Coordinates of C-alpha atoms in Angstrom, one line a residue:
Chain A
M1 CA 83.7 52.4 96.5
S2 CA 81.6 51.9 99.3
E3 CA 79.0 54.4 100.4
M4 CA 79.6 56.8 103.5
I5 CA 77.8 55.8 106.6
C6 CA 77.1 59.0 108.5
E7 CA 79.4 59.4 111.7
N8 CA 76.4 60.6 113.9
C9 CA 73.7 58.3 113.5
G10 CA 75.1 55.6 111.5
S11 CA 72.5 54.8 109.7
T12 CA 71.7 56.9 106.6
D13 CA 74.5 57.7 103.4
A14 CA 76.4 60.3 104.2
V15 CA 76.4 63.3 101.8
V16 CA 77.8 66.0 103.7
H17 CA 81.4 65.6 104.7
L18 CA 83.0 68.7 106.2
T19 CA 86.7 69.2 106.5
Q20 CA 88.0 71.4 109.1
I21 CA 91.5 72.6 110.2
V22 CA 92.0 73.6 113.8
N23 CA 95.5 73.7 115.0
N24 CA 96.8 72.9 111.9
Q25 CA 95.2 69.5 111.7
M26 CA 93.1 68.7 109.6
S27 CA 89.6 66.5 110.0
T28 CA 87.0 65.2 107.7
H29 CA 83.4 64.3 109.0
H30 CA 80.8 62.9 107.5
L31 CA 77.2 63.6 108.0
C32 CA 73.9 62.6 106.5
E33 CA 71.5 65.3 105.6
K34 CA 69.6 65.2 109.0
C35 CA 72.3 65.5 110.9
A36 CA 74.3 68.0 109.1
A37 CA 71.4 70.2 109.3
E38 CA 70.5 69.2 113.1
K39 CA 74.8 71.0 114.0
G40 CA 73.8 73.9 112.2
L41 CA 75.5 73.0 108.5
D42 CA 74.4 74.4 105.2
S43 CA 74.7 72.4 102.5
G44 CA 73.9 75.3 99.9
P45 CA 76.1 76.8 97.2
A46 CA 79.2 78.6 98.7
V47 CA 80.1 81.6 97.5
G48 CA 82.8 80.2 95.6
D49 CA 80.8 78.5 93.2
M50 CA 78.3 82.3 92.2
P51 CA 79.9 84.5 89.8
L52 CA 81.1 87.5 91.4
V53 CA 78.3 90.3 90.1
D54 CA 75.4 87.5 91.9
V55 CA 78.0 88.4 95.3
I56 CA 77.8 92.1 94.4
A57 CA 73.6 92.1 93.2
Q58 CA 72.4 89.7 96.3
I59 CA 74.1 92.1 99.0
A60 CA 72.6 95.2 97.6
E61 CA 69.4 94.1 97.3
D62 CA 69.8 92.9 101.1
P63 CA 66.8 95.4 102.6
A64 CA 68.4 94.5 105.9
V65 CA 71.7 96.3 104.8
D66 CA 71.7 100.2 104.9
T67 CA 74.5 100.8 102.4
H68 CA 74.4 103.5 99.2
W69 CA 74.9 100.7 96.2
G70 CA 74.0 102.5 93.0
S71 CA 74.9 106.0 94.3
G72 CA 78.7 107.5 94.6
Q73 CA 81.2 107.6 92.4
C74 CA 85.3 107.7 92.9
S75 CA 86.5 110.9 92.7
F76 CA 89.7 109.8 90.8
C77 CA 88.2 107.4 87.9
G78 CA 84.9 108.4 88.4
L79 CA 83.5 104.6 88.4
T80 CA 80.5 104.6 89.6
H81 CA 78.9 102.1 92.0
D82 CA 76.5 100.9 88.9
D83 CA 79.4 100.4 86.7
F84 CA 80.7 98.3 89.7
R85 CA 78.1 95.9 90.0
R86 CA 77.4 95.2 86.4
T87 CA 81.2 94.7 86.1
G88 CA 82.3 93.2 89.3
R89 CA 85.8 95.6 88.7
L90 CA 87.1 98.3 90.9
G91 CA 88.2 101.3 88.3
C92 CA 91.4 102.3 90.6
P93 CA 93.1 102.9 94.0
H94 CA 91.2 105.2 95.0
C95 CA 87.9 103.0 94.3
Y96 CA 88.7 101.2 98.0
E97 CA 89.2 104.9 100.1
S98 CA 85.7 105.6 97.9
F99 CA 83.4 102.8 98.4
S100 CA 85.1 101.7 101.5
A101 CA 82.0 102.5 103.5
E102 CA 80.3 98.8 102.1
L103 CA 83.4 97.3 100.6
P104 CA 84.0 95.3 103.6
R105 CA 81.1 93.6 104.1
L106 CA 81.5 92.1 100.5
L107 CA 85.3 91.3 101.3
R108 CA 84.2 89.4 104.2
R109 CA 81.4 87.3 102.0
I110 CA 84.2 86.8 99.6
H111 CA 87.5 85.9 101.2
G112 CA 85.8 85.3 105.0
G113 CA 87.6 88.5 106.5
A114 CA 87.9 92.0 105.6
K115 CA 91.7 93.2 106.6
H116 CA 94.8 91.7 105.1
V117 CA 97.1 90.1 107.3
G118 CA 99.6 89.1 104.7
K119 CA 103.0 90.6 103.4
V120 CA 103.7 94.1 104.4
Y121 CA 104.5 96.5 101.6
L122 CA 107.5 98.8 102.1
P123 CA 107.5 101.5 99.5
P124 CA 110.7 102.6 97.6
D125 CA 111.1 105.7 100.2
P126 CA 110.0 104.3 103.3
S127 CA 108.5 106.5 106.3
A128 CA 110.2 105.0 110.2
S129 CA 106.5 103.8 110.8
E130 CA 106.4 102.0 107.4
L131 CA 109.5 100.0 107.8
E132 CA 108.5 99.2 111.8
K133 CA 105.4 97.5 110.1
R134 CA 107.5 95.5 107.4
L135 CA 109.6 94.3 110.2
D136 CA 106.9 93.3 112.4
G137 CA 105.5 91.3 109.6
L138 CA 109.4 90.3 108.4
R139 CA 109.8 88.6 112.6
R140 CA 106.4 86.5 111.9
R141 CA 107.1 85.0 109.1
L142 CA 110.5 84.0 110.5
E143 CA 109.2 82.5 113.6
R144 CA 106.6 80.4 111.7
A145 CA 109.7 80.0 109.3
V146 CA 111.4 78.6 112.6
Q147 CA 108.7 76.6 114.0
S148 CA 108.0 74.8 110.6
E149 CA 111.6 73.8 110.7
D150 CA 112.2 75.6 106.9
F151 CA 115.9 76.8 108.3
E152 CA 116.9 77.5 105.0
R153 CA 113.7 80.1 104.3
A154 CA 114.4 81.5 108.4
A155 CA 117.9 82.2 107.0
E156 CA 116.5 84.2 104.2
I157 CA 114.1 86.2 106.1
R158 CA 116.9 86.9 108.9
D159 CA 119.0 88.5 106.3
Q160 CA 116.2 90.8 105.2
I161 CA 115.5 91.5 108.4
R162 CA 119.0 92.6 109.1
A163 CA 119.3 94.6 105.5
L164 CA 116.2 96.9 107.1
E165 CA 116.9 97.1 110.7
P166 CA 118.6 100.5 111.7
A167 CA 122.2 99.7 112.4
Chain B
M1 CA 114.8 93.2 73.7
N2 CA 112.1 91.9 71.6
D3 CA 113.5 88.2 71.1
F4 CA 110.9 85.0 71.4
E5 CA 114.2 82.9 71.5
A6 CA 115.7 84.6 74.6
I7 CA 113.4 83.4 76.3
P8 CA 114.3 81.0 79.5
D9 CA 113.6 77.4 78.5
H10 CA 111.8 78.5 75.7
G11 CA 109.3 78.9 78.6
L12 CA 108.8 75.2 78.6
G13 CA 110.3 74.2 81.7
W14 CA 107.2 73.5 83.3
L15 CA 106.8 69.9 81.2
E16 CA 109.7 68.4 82.3
A17 CA 108.2 66.3 84.5
S18 CA 110.8 66.7 87.4
G19 CA 108.7 68.0 90.6
E20 CA 107.5 65.6 93.3
H21 CA 104.5 63.9 92.1
A22 CA 105.0 64.2 88.7
D23 CA 102.3 62.0 86.6
I24 CA 99.8 63.3 89.0
V25 CA 100.4 67.2 89.1
L26 CA 102.0 68.1 85.8
S27 CA 102.7 71.7 87.3
T28 CA 102.4 74.6 90.0
R29 CA 101.8 78.0 89.2
V30 CA 101.6 80.6 92.0
R31 CA 101.2 84.5 90.7
V32 CA 100.5 87.1 93.1
A33 CA 98.6 90.4 91.5
R34 CA 100.1 94.3 92.0
N35 CA 99.0 97.7 90.8
L36 CA 101.1 101.1 90.5
Q37 CA 99.9 103.7 92.2
G38 CA 97.9 106.9 90.3
H39 CA 97.2 104.4 87.5
A40 CA 93.8 103.6 86.6
F41 CA 93.6 99.4 86.3
G42 CA 93.5 97.5 83.1
P43 CA 90.2 97.5 82.8
R44 CA 89.6 101.3 82.9
A45 CA 93.2 101.9 82.3
R46 CA 94.1 104.8 79.2
V47 CA 96.4 104.2 76.6
N48 CA 98.8 106.3 78.5
D49 CA 98.2 104.9 81.6
R50 CA 99.0 101.5 80.3
E51 CA 102.4 103.0 78.2
A52 CA 103.2 104.5 82.0
V53 CA 102.9 101.8 83.7
L54 CA 105.1 99.9 81.1
R55 CA 107.6 103.1 81.4
E56 CA 108.0 102.8 84.9
F57 CA 107.7 98.8 85.0
R58 CA 111.0 98.7 82.3
A59 CA 112.5 101.7 84.5
A60 CA 112.3 99.3 87.4
I61 CA 113.9 96.3 86.0
E62 CA 116.7 98.2 84.5
R63 CA 117.4 99.9 87.7
S64 CA 117.6 96.6 89.4
P65 CA 120.3 94.1 89.2
G66 CA 118.6 90.6 89.3
L67 CA 116.0 91.2 86.8
R68 CA 118.3 93.9 84.6
D69 CA 118.9 90.2 82.1
G70 CA 115.7 89.5 81.7
V71 CA 113.8 89.2 78.6
L72 CA 110.7 91.9 77.5
L73 CA 108.2 91.0 75.0
E74 CA 106.1 93.8 74.1
L75 CA 102.6 92.3 72.8
P76 CA 101.9 94.7 70.0
S77 CA 105.5 93.9 68.0
V78 CA 105.4 90.7 68.7
G79 CA 103.6 88.6 65.6
E80 CA 99.9 86.9 66.1
R81 CA 101.0 83.5 65.7
M82 CA 103.8 83.7 68.5
R83 CA 101.3 85.5 70.9
R84 CA 99.1 82.1 70.9
I85 CA 102.2 80.1 71.7
L86 CA 103.0 81.9 74.8
H87 CA 99.2 81.8 75.4
E88 CA 99.6 78.0 74.7
R89 CA 102.3 77.5 76.5
R90 CA 100.5 79.1 79.8
L91 CA 103.3 82.3 80.0
V92 CA 100.6 85.1 78.9
T93 CA 96.7 84.8 79.8
R94 CA 93.8 85.2 77.0
D95 CA 93.2 88.9 78.3
L96 CA 96.2 89.7 76.7
L97 CA 96.4 88.2 73.6
G98 CA 93.1 91.2 72.8
H99 CA 90.1 90.3 72.8
D100 CA 87.7 88.8 69.4
D101 CA 91.3 88.3 67.2
G102 CA 91.7 92.6 67.7
E103 CA 95.5 93.3 68.4
P104 CA 96.9 93.6 72.1
A105 CA 96.2 96.7 73.5
S106 CA 99.3 98.9 73.7
G107 CA 101.9 98.8 76.5
T108 CA 101.1 95.1 77.3
A109 CA 104.1 93.1 78.3
V110 CA 105.5 90.0 79.8
H111 CA 108.7 89.8 80.9
F112 CA 111.0 86.8 81.8
S113 CA 113.6 86.3 84.4
T114 CA 116.8 85.0 83.4
R115 CA 117.9 84.0 87.3
D116 CA 114.6 82.5 88.4
P117 CA 111.5 80.7 86.3
V118 CA 109.1 83.7 87.0
S119 CA 107.4 85.9 84.5
V120 CA 105.5 89.1 84.8
M121 CA 102.3 90.6 82.9
V122 CA 101.9 94.3 82.3
N123 CA 98.7 95.3 82.2
E124 CA 96.5 92.8 82.3
E125 CA 93.4 93.1 84.4
D126 CA 96.1 94.3 86.7
H127 CA 99.1 96.1 86.6
L128 CA 101.7 93.7 87.1
R129 CA 101.1 90.1 87.2
A130 CA 104.3 87.9 88.1
Q131 CA 103.6 84.2 88.1
S132 CA 105.7 81.3 88.6
L133 CA 105.1 77.8 86.6
V134 CA 107.1 75.0 87.5
S135 CA 106.6 71.2 86.6
G136 CA 105.0 69.0 89.4
L137 CA 104.1 69.5 93.4
R138 CA 106.5 72.8 94.2
I139 CA 104.5 75.4 95.7
Q140 CA 106.7 76.1 98.6
E141 CA 109.5 76.4 95.7
A142 CA 107.5 78.8 93.4
W143 CA 106.2 81.4 96.3
Q144 CA 109.1 81.9 97.3
V145 CA 110.8 82.9 94.0
V146 CA 107.8 84.9 93.2
D147 CA 107.9 86.5 96.5
R148 CA 111.8 87.5 96.0
L149 CA 110.5 89.3 92.7
D150 CA 107.8 91.2 94.8
D151 CA 110.2 92.1 97.0
E152 CA 112.4 93.7 94.0
L153 CA 110.0 95.5 92.3
G154 CA 108.2 96.7 95.5
R155 CA 111.7 98.4 95.9
E156 CA 111.2 100.4 93.1
L157 CA 107.6 100.6 92.4
P158 CA 105.3 102.5 94.2
F159 CA 102.6 99.9 95.1
A160 CA 98.9 100.3 95.3
Y161 CA 98.7 99.4 98.9
H162 CA 95.9 100.0 102.1
H163 CA 96.9 99.4 105.6
D164 CA 93.6 97.2 105.6
F165 CA 93.2 95.9 102.3
G166 CA 96.2 95.3 101.5
F167 CA 97.8 94.8 98.0
L168 CA 94.5 96.4 95.7
T169 CA 93.5 95.1 92.5
S170 CA 91.0 95.3 90.3
C171 CA 88.5 92.5 91.3
P172 CA 88.3 92.4 95.1
T173 CA 88.2 88.6 95.0
N174 CA 92.2 89.4 94.2
V175 CA 92.7 92.0 97.2
G176 CA 94.9 91.9 100.5
T177 CA 97.7 89.2 99.6
G178 CA 97.1 89.5 95.7
L179 CA 98.0 86.0 95.7
R180 CA 96.8 82.7 93.7
A181 CA 98.5 79.7 93.2
S182 CA 96.9 76.7 91.7
V183 CA 98.1 73.1 90.6
F184 CA 97.2 71.7 88.1
M185 CA 96.2 67.6 88.5
H186 CA 95.0 64.7 86.6
L187 CA 92.8 62.9 88.4
P188 CA 91.3 59.6 86.7
G189 CA 91.0 57.5 89.5
L190 CA 88.8 60.0 91.1
V191 CA 86.7 60.5 88.0
L192 CA 86.4 56.8 87.3
T193 CA 85.4 55.9 90.5
K194 CA 82.8 59.0 90.8
E195 CA 85.0 60.3 93.8
I196 CA 85.8 63.6 92.0
G197 CA 82.1 65.2 93.3
K198 CA 83.3 64.9 96.6
A199 CA 86.6 65.6 96.3
L200 CA 86.1 68.7 94.7
R201 CA 83.1 69.4 97.4
G202 CA 85.8 69.2 99.9
L203 CA 88.2 71.4 97.9
G204 CA 85.0 74.1 98.2
E205 CA 85.1 73.9 101.7
L206 CA 88.8 74.6 102.3
G207 CA 88.1 78.1 100.7
L208 CA 89.7 75.9 97.6
T209 CA 88.0 76.1 94.5
F210 CA 89.1 73.8 90.5
R211 CA 89.0 75.2 86.8
G212 CA 89.8 73.8 83.7
L213 CA 93.3 73.6 81.8
Y214 CA 93.5 77.4 81.0
G215 CA 92.2 78.6 84.2
E216 CA 89.2 81.1 84.9
G217 CA 86.0 80.3 82.5
S218 CA 87.8 77.4 80.9
E219 CA 86.6 73.7 80.5
V220 CA 87.8 70.5 82.1
V221 CA 89.0 68.4 79.5
G222 CA 90.7 65.2 79.9
Q223 CA 90.3 64.8 83.9
F224 CA 92.5 67.3 84.1
F225 CA 91.7 70.2 87.0
Q226 CA 93.5 73.1 88.2
V227 CA 93.2 73.6 92.0
S228 CA 93.7 76.6 93.6
N229 CA 93.3 79.2 96.8
Q230 CA 89.8 81.3 96.7
I231 CA 90.7 83.3 99.1
T232 CA 93.1 86.3 99.0
L233 CA 92.3 88.7 101.7
G234 CA 92.5 87.7 105.8
R235 CA 95.3 84.7 105.7
T236 CA 99.0 85.0 105.4
E237 CA 100.8 84.1 102.2
D238 CA 102.3 81.6 104.2
D239 CA 98.9 80.2 105.6
L240 CA 97.2 80.4 101.8
V241 CA 100.3 78.2 100.0
D242 CA 100.3 75.7 103.4
G243 CA 96.5 75.5 102.7
L244 CA 96.4 74.6 99.7
E245 CA 99.6 72.1 100.1
R246 CA 98.1 69.6 102.2
A247 CA 94.7 69.9 100.4
V248 CA 96.6 69.0 97.5
R249 CA 98.6 65.5 99.1
T250 CA 95.3 65.0 100.8
V251 CA 93.5 64.8 96.9
I252 CA 96.8 63.2 95.7
Q253 CA 96.3 60.7 98.7
K254 CA 92.7 59.5 97.4
E255 CA 94.0 59.7 94.1
L256 CA 95.8 56.7 94.8
E257 CA 93.8 55.4 96.6
A258 CA 91.4 55.7 94.4
R259 CA 93.6 54.0 91.5
H260 CA 94.7 50.9 94.0
W261 CA 91.2 50.2 93.9
L262 CA 90.5 50.0 90.1
T263 CA 93.6 48.0 88.8
R264 CA 92.1 45.7 92.1
E265 CA 88.7 45.3 91.6
A266 CA 88.5 46.8 87.7
R267 CA 91.6 46.1 86.2
G268 CA 90.2 44.2 83.0
I269 CA 88.3 47.0 81.9
T270 CA 90.6 49.9 83.4
E271 CA 93.7 48.1 81.4
D272 CA 91.5 47.8 78.3
K273 CA 90.8 51.5 78.2
I274 CA 94.2 52.0 78.2
W275 CA 95.0 49.9 75.5
R276 CA 92.5 51.1 73.7
A277 CA 93.2 54.8 74.0
Y278 CA 97.1 54.1 73.3
G279 CA 96.1 52.3 70.0
L280 CA 94.1 55.0 69.0
L281 CA 96.6 57.3 69.6
R282 CA 99.6 55.6 68.1
Y283 CA 97.3 54.5 64.9
A284 CA 94.5 57.3 64.4
R285 CA 94.9 59.9 61.1
S286 CA 92.7 62.5 62.9
L287 CA 92.3 63.7 65.9
S288 CA 90.7 67.0 67.8
F289 CA 92.2 68.4 71.0
D290 CA 89.0 67.5 73.3
E291 CA 89.6 63.8 72.5
L292 CA 93.1 63.7 72.1
M293 CA 93.2 64.5 75.7
A294 CA 90.5 62.1 76.9
L295 CA 92.6 59.9 75.4
L296 CA 96.0 61.2 76.7
S297 CA 94.4 60.9 79.9
S298 CA 94.2 57.5 79.9
V299 CA 97.4 57.0 78.7
R300 CA 98.6 59.1 81.5
L301 CA 97.4 56.8 83.9
G302 CA 98.5 53.5 82.0
K303 CA 102.3 55.4 82.5
S304 CA 101.2 55.7 86.3
L305 CA 99.9 52.4 87.0
K306 CA 103.3 51.2 84.9
L307 CA 101.6 49.2 82.0
L308 CA 103.3 51.6 79.4
P309 CA 106.8 52.2 81.0
G310 CA 108.6 52.5 77.4
L311 CA 106.6 56.5 77.7
R312 CA 107.7 58.7 79.8
V313 CA 105.7 61.4 81.3
Y314 CA 107.6 64.4 79.9
S315 CA 106.4 62.9 76.3
L316 CA 102.8 63.3 77.2
N317 CA 103.3 66.7 78.7
K318 CA 104.5 67.7 75.6
I319 CA 102.5 66.4 73.1
M320 CA 99.4 68.5 75.0
V321 CA 101.0 71.5 74.5
F322 CA 102.7 71.3 71.2
T323 CA 99.2 69.8 69.7
Q324 CA 97.5 73.2 70.0
P325 CA 96.8 75.0 67.0
A326 CA 99.3 77.8 67.0
H327 CA 102.3 75.1 67.6
L328 CA 101.3 72.7 64.9
E329 CA 100.6 76.0 62.7
Q330 CA 104.3 76.9 63.5
A331 CA 105.7 73.6 62.9
A332 CA 103.7 73.5 59.5
G333 CA 104.8 77.0 58.8
R334 CA 101.6 78.2 57.4
D335 CA 97.7 79.1 58.8
L336 CA 96.0 75.4 59.1
S337 CA 92.3 74.7 58.4
P338 CA 90.2 72.7 61.6
E339 CA 90.1 69.4 59.4
E340 CA 94.1 70.3 58.6
L341 CA 94.9 71.0 62.3
D342 CA 93.4 66.9 63.2
E343 CA 95.6 65.5 61.1
H344 CA 98.1 67.3 61.8
R345 CA 97.4 66.8 65.4
A346 CA 97.1 62.9 64.5
S347 CA 100.1 63.2 62.9
Y348 CA 102.3 64.8 65.6
V349 CA 100.9 62.3 68.1
R350 CA 102.4 58.9 66.0
R351 CA 105.5 60.3 65.6
V352 CA 106.1 61.1 69.4
L353 CA 105.0 57.3 70.3
A354 CA 106.7 56.2 67.6
T355 CA 110.1 58.1 68.7
E356 CA 109.8 58.4 72.5
G357 CA 108.0 55.5 73.8
D358 CA 107.6 52.2 72.4
V359 CA 105.8 50.1 74.3
S360 CA 105.5 46.8 71.8
A361 CA 108.1 45.4 74.1
T362 CA 106.2 45.8 77.0
D363 CA 102.9 44.4 75.6
D364 CA 103.2 40.7 76.4
P365 CA 99.9 39.3 74.3
S366 CA 99.5 36.7 77.2
A367 CA 98.5 39.4 79.3
G368 CA 94.9 39.7 80.8
D369 CA 94.2 36.8 78.9
P370 CA 91.0 35.3 80.8
S371 CA 92.0 31.6 79.6
S372 CA 95.7 32.3 81.2
E373 CA 94.4 32.8 84.3
K374 CA 95.1 30.6 87.1
P375 CA 92.0 29.4 89.0

């Protein structure tokens, strides 16, 4: 297969291949190293290629960040920050509260965001506000299913909404 | 009920080669990770945590009309070889089998629904991991099956859920949706044309990742790749599933282009490689699993390029599963030494190719003969 040519300067071999999704449209750009650097695209290793414990260590060692990694403990399961740094695993649901000051930074590093926007969980005996949040989530999914003309899915979600809405 | 025979399709439905692009996409898997409130996660769970989780799960499926008829296997009471067979069929992870040939931890179990192609691992790294494993490219369908099961379980069980972080998981790489969708692909065209590096880097830029056959940490063998979403937080499930589907379709398109290039620009070498692989598989007396996968990869490409029309993709899928150690030992009815495994593997492959894929009629001796080519 032929070598890729940089679409910016047209002369050098393109080594950076950037795929973007904007408004559901995927586009791919091929750039040489120089043009990519000028556009501020870093082709260094992505977080995805790094073991999680290294990402945690890197954040913990960042002098610019005043976090308290290394101290503190989960009151429910006893997990310490050291345990977390060593294993990359949290100990129990309460750990997310115990370490809530530091976690968002790590989560943003891993996921690019720290706020859940997916399915809204409805516990077995939901409160009125939990029910409303769940209904909001379902209405958003319904809208999306209709937009993408997935009418079978839309009908299913509509049934779920009807089952939850107060009569 | 603790009956291996009762598992729907014996857990082999994903081999049937029925979904879209089944020659390139072997299977689709979608799973969600869920944990129960009030118990430590898997790695820190004590025996009483694990047993309580299994008790709560069992009570939930008994209350749930759609799940009551399923099959629940408690791993400590499943024989060692059958446990390995479950793993070789990709129905349980290595984690669930117990480490270093030890016994599985108490409370570990797997539940199979009889209604949908969906199962739940209990007391893995997370308390519950619901997964749907189906043949071909069927990401939306697998997600809908898992979504429905998740709703049913959520109605009965108090999941650990946080208004900002979503569904809470042992590993922060799974938190939020807890959703991992992965597509198991065969990409020999991209490997042979050396375009695979570019394709994989492209996936990385989209927040997707790739792994070998058995998931995290496993090697890529025989040009088979598992492509999955890396991100689980900050996007909706529909976005994650749609994003993977779009990327996989792009990779399929690139794979088809690479195959087209191979048949146009390197037909002789490609056909020779395929027929040599077929010959070795058809007549070899001893095959290691890695050698088998490499040869199977070439033969699978040959089938896709319509060089071996007598073969079925299903037979090739079946060979991949039934030539693994526990399956060969089960067929032999005894444990096998490494040398015996290689011999039994070769024998199994010869038998399948002889009975399910006679290609001799399609092997025109004049095909590919340079002297017969027109100037």
